[in-house]
mmCIF file of N, CA and C in Angstrom:
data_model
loop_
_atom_site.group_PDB
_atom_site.id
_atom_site.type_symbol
_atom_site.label_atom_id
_atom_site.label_comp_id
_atom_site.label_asym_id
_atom_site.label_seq_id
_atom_site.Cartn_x
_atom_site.Cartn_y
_atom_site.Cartn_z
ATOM 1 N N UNK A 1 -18.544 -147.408 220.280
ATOM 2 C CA UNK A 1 -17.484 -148.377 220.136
ATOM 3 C C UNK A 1 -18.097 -149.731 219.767
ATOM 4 N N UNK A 2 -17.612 -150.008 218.618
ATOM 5 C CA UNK A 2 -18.777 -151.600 218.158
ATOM 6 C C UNK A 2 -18.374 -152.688 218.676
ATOM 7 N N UNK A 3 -16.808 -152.789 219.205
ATOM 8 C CA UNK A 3 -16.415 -153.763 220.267
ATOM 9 C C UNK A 3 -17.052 -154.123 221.745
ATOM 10 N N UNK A 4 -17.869 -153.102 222.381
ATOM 11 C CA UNK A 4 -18.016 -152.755 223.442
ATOM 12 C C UNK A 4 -18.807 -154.173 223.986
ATOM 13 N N UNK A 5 -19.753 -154.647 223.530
ATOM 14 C CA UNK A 5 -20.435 -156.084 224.212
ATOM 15 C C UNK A 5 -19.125 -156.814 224.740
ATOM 16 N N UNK A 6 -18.328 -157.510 223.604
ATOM 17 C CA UNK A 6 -17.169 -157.923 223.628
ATOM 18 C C UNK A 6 -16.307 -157.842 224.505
ATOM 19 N N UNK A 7 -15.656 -156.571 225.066
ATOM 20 C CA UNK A 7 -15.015 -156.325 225.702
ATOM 21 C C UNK A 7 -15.575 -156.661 227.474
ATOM 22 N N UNK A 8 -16.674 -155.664 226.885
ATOM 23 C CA UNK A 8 -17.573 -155.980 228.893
ATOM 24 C C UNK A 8 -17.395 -157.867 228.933
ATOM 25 N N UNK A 9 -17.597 -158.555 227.923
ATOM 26 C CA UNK A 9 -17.754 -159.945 228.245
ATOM 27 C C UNK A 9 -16.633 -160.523 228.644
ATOM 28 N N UNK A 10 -15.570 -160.255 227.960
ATOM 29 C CA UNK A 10 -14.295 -160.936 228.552
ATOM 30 C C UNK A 10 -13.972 -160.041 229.999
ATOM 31 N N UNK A 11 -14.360 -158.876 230.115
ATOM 32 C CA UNK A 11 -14.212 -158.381 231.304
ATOM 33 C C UNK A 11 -15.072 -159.065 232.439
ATOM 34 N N UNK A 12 -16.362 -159.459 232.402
ATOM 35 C CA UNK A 12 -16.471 -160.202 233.502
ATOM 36 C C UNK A 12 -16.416 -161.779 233.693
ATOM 37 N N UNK A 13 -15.805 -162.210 232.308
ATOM 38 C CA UNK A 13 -15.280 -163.584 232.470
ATOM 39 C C UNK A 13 -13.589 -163.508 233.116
ATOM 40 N N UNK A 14 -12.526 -162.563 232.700
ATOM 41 C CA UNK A 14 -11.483 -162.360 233.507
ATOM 42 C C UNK A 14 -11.815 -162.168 235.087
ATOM 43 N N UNK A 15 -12.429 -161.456 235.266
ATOM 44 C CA UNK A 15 -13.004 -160.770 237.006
ATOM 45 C C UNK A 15 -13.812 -161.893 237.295
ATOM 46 N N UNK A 16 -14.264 -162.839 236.685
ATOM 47 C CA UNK A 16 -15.146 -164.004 237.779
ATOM 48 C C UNK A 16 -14.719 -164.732 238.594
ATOM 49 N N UNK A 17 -13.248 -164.411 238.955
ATOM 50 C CA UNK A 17 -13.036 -165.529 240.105
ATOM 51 C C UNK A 17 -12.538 -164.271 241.075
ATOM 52 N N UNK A 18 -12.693 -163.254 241.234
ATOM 53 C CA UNK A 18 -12.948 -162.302 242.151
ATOM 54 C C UNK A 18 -14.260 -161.474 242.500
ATOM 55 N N UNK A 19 -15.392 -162.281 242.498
ATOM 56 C CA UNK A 19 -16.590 -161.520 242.443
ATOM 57 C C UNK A 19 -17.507 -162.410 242.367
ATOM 58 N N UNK A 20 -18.622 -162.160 243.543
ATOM 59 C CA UNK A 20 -19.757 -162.503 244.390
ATOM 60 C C UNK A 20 -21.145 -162.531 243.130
ATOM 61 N N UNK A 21 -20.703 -161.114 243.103
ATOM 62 C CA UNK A 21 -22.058 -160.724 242.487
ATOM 63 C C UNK A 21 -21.580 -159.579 241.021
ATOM 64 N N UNK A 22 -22.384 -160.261 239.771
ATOM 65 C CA UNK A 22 -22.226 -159.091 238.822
ATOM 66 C C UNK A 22 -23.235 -158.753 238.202
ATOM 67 N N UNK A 23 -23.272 -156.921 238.621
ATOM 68 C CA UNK A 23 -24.433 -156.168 238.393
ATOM 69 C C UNK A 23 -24.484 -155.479 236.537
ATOM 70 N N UNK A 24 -25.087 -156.132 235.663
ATOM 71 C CA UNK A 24 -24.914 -155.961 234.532
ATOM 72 C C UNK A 24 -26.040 -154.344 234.445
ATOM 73 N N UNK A 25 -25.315 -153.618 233.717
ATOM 74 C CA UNK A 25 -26.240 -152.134 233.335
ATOM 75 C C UNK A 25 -26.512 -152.323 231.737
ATOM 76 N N UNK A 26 -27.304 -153.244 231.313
ATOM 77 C CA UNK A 26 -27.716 -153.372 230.109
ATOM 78 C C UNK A 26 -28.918 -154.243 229.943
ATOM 79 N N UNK A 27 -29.839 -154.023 229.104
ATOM 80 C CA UNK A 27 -30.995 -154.652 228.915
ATOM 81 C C UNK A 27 -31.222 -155.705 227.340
ATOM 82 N N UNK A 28 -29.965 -155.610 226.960
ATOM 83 C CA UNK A 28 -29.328 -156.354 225.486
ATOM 84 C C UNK A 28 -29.668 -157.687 225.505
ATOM 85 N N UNK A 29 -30.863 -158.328 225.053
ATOM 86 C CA UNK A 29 -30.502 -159.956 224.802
ATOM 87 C C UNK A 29 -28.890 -160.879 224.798
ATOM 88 N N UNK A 30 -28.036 -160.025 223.923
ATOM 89 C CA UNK A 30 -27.118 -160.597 223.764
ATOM 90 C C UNK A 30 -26.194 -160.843 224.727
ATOM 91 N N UNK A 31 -26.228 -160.448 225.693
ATOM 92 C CA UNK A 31 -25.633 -160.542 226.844
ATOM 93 C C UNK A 31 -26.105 -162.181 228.051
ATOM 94 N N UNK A 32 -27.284 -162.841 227.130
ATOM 95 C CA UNK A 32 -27.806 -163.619 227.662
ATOM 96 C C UNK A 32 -26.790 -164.719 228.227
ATOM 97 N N UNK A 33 -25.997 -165.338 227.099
ATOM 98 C CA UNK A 33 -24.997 -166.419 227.167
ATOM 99 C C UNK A 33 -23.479 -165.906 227.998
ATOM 100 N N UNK A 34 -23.574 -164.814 228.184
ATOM 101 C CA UNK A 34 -22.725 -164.511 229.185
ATOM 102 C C UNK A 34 -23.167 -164.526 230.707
ATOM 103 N N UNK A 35 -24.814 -163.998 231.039
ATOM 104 C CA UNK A 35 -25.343 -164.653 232.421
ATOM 105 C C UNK A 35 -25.454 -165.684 232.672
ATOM 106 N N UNK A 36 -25.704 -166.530 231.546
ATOM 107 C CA UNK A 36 -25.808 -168.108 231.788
ATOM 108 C C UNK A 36 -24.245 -168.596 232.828
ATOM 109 N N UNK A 37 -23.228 -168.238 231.813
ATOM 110 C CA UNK A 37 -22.220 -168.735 231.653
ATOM 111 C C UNK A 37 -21.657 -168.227 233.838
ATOM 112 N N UNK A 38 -21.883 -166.301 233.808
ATOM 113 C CA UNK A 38 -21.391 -166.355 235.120
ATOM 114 C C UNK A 38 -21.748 -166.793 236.185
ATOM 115 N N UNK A 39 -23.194 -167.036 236.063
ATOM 116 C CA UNK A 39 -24.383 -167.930 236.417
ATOM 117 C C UNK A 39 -23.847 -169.568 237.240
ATOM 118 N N UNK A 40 -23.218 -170.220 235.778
ATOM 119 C CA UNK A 40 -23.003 -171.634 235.689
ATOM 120 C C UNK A 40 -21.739 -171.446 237.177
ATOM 121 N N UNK A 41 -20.593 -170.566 237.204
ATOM 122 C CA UNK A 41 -20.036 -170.572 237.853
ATOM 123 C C UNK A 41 -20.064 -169.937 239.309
ATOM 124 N N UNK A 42 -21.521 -170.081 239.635
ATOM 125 C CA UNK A 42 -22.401 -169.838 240.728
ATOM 126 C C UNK A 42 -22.166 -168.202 241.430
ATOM 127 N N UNK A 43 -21.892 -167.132 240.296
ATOM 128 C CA UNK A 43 -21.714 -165.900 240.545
ATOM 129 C C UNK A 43 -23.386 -165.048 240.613
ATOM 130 N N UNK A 44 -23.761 -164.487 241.510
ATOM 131 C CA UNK A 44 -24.976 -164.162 241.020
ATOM 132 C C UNK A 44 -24.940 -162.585 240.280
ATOM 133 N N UNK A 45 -26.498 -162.819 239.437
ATOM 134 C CA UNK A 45 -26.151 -161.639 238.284
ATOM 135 C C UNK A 45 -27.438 -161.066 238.750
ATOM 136 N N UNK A 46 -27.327 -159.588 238.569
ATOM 137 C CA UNK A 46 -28.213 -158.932 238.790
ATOM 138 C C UNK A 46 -28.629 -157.801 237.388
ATOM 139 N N UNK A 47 -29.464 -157.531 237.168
ATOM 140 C CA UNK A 47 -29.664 -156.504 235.774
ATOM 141 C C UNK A 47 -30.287 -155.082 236.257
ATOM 142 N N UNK A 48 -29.864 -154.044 235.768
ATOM 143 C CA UNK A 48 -30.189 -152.678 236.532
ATOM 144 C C UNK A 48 -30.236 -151.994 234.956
ATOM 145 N N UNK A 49 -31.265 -151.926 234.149
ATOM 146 C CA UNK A 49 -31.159 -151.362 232.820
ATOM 147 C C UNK A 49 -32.779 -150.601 232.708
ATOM 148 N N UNK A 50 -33.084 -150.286 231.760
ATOM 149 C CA UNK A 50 -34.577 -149.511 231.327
ATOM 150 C C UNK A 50 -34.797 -150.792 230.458
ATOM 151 N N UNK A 51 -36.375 -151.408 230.349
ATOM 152 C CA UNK A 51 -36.857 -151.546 229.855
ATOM 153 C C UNK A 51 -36.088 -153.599 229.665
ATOM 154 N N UNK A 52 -36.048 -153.971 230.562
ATOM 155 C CA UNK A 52 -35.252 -155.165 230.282
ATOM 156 C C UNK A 52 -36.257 -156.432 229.471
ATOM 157 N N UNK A 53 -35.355 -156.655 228.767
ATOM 158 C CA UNK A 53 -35.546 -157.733 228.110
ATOM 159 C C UNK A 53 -36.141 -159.102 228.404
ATOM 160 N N UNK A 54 -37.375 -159.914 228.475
ATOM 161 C CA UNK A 54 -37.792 -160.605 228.928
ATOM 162 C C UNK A 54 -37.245 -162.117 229.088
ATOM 163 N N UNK A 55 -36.208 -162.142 228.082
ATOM 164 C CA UNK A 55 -35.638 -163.493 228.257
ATOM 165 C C UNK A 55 -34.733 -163.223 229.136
ATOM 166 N N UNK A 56 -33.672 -161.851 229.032
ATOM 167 C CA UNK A 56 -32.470 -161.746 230.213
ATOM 168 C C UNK A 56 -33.153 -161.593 231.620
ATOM 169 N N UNK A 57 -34.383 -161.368 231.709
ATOM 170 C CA UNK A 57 -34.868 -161.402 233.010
ATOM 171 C C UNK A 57 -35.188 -162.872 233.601
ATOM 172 N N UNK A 58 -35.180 -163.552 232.705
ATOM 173 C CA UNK A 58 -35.635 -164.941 232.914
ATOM 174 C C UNK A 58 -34.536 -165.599 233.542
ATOM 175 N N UNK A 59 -33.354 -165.403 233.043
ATOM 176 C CA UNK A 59 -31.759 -166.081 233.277
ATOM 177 C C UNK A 59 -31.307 -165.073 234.028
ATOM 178 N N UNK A 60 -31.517 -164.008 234.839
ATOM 179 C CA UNK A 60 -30.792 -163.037 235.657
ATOM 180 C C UNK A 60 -31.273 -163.595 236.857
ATOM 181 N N UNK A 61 -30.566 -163.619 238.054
ATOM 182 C CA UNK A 61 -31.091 -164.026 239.526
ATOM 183 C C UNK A 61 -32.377 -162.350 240.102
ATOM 184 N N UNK A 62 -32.113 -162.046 239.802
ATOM 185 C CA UNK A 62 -32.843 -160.499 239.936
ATOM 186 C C UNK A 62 -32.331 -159.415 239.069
ATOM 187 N N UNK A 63 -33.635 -158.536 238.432
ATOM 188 C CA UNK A 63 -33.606 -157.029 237.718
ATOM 189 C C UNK A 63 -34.061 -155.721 238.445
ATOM 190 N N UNK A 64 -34.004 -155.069 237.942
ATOM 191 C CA UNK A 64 -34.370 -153.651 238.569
ATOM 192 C C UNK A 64 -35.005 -153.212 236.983
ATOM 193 N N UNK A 65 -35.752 -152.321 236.969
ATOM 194 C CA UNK A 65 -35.962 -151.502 235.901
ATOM 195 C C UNK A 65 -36.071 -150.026 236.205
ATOM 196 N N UNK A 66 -35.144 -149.205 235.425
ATOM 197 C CA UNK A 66 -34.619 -147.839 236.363
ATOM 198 C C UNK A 66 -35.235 -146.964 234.772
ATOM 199 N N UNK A 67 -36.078 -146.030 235.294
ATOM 200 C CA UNK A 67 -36.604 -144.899 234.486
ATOM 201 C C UNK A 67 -35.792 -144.456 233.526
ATOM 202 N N UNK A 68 -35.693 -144.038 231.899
ATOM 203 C CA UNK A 68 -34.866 -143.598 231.177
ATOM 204 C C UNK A 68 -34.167 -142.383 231.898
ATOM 205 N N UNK A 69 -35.238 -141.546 232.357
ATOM 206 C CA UNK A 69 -35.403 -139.780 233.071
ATOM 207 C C UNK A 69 -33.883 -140.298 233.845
ATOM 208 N N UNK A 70 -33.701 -141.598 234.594
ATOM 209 C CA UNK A 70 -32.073 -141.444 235.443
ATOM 210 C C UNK A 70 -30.798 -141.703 234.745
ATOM 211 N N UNK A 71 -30.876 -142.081 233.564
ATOM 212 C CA UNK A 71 -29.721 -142.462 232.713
ATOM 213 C C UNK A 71 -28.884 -141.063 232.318
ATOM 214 N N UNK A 72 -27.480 -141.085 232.844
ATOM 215 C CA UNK A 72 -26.604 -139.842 233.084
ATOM 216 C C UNK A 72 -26.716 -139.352 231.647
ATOM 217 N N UNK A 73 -27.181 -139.456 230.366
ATOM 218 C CA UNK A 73 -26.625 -139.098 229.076
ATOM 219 C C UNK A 73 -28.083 -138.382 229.018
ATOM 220 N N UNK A 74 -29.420 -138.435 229.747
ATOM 221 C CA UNK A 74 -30.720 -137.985 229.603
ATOM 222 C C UNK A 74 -30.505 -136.797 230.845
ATOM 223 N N UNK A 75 -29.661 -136.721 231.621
ATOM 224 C CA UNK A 75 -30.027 -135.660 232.829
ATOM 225 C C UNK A 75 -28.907 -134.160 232.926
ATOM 226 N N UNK A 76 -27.720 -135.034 232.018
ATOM 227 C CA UNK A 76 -26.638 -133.741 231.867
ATOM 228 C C UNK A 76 -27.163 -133.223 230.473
ATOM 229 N N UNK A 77 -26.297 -132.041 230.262
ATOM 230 C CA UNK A 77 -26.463 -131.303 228.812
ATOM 231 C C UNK A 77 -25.194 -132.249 228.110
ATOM 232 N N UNK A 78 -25.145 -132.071 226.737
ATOM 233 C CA UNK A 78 -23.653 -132.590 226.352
ATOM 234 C C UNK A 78 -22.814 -131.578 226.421
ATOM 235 N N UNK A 79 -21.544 -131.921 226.475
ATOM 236 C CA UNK A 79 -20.470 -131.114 226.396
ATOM 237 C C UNK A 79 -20.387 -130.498 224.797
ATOM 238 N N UNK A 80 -20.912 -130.611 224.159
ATOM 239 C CA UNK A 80 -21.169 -129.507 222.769
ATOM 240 C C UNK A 80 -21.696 -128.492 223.343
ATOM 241 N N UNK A 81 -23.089 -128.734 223.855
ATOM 242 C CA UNK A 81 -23.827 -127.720 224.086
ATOM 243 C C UNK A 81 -23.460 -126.610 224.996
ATOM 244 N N UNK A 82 -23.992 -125.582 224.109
ATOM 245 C CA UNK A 82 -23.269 -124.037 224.772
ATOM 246 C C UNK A 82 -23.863 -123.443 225.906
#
């Protein structure tokens, strides 16, 4: 879905005045100016992705870096497959 950044962004700019803490599952630079931003409004952000990005780690209050091997699309079969 090529909207999808987009959408997650207005989704946690709508949800920021109900929420402590937002745990982003992406390691995308572009997502930077949106931590800033939930950031600015003293929400803390956390990043839980593979392989994160060194500037979003810089502007995230804390990351995790989680093995590709756990990402649900690497551990199921697809639903094609017979």
């Amino acid at each position: 879905r090529p909207n999808y950044s987009v959408d997650l962004s207005l989704d946690a700019v709508r949800l920021s005045n109900q929420i402590e803490m937002m745990i982003l599952g992406s390691s995308d630079p572009i997502y930077i100016p949106l931590v800033n931003y939930i950031k600015a409004l003293g929400i803390k952000v956390q990043i839980v992705a593979c392989v994160v990005n060194r500037e979003l780690k810089a502007v995230s209050d804390n990351w995790l870096e989680i093995p590709e091997s756990l990402l649900e699309s690497n551990r199921f079969p697809s639903e094609n497959t017979p």
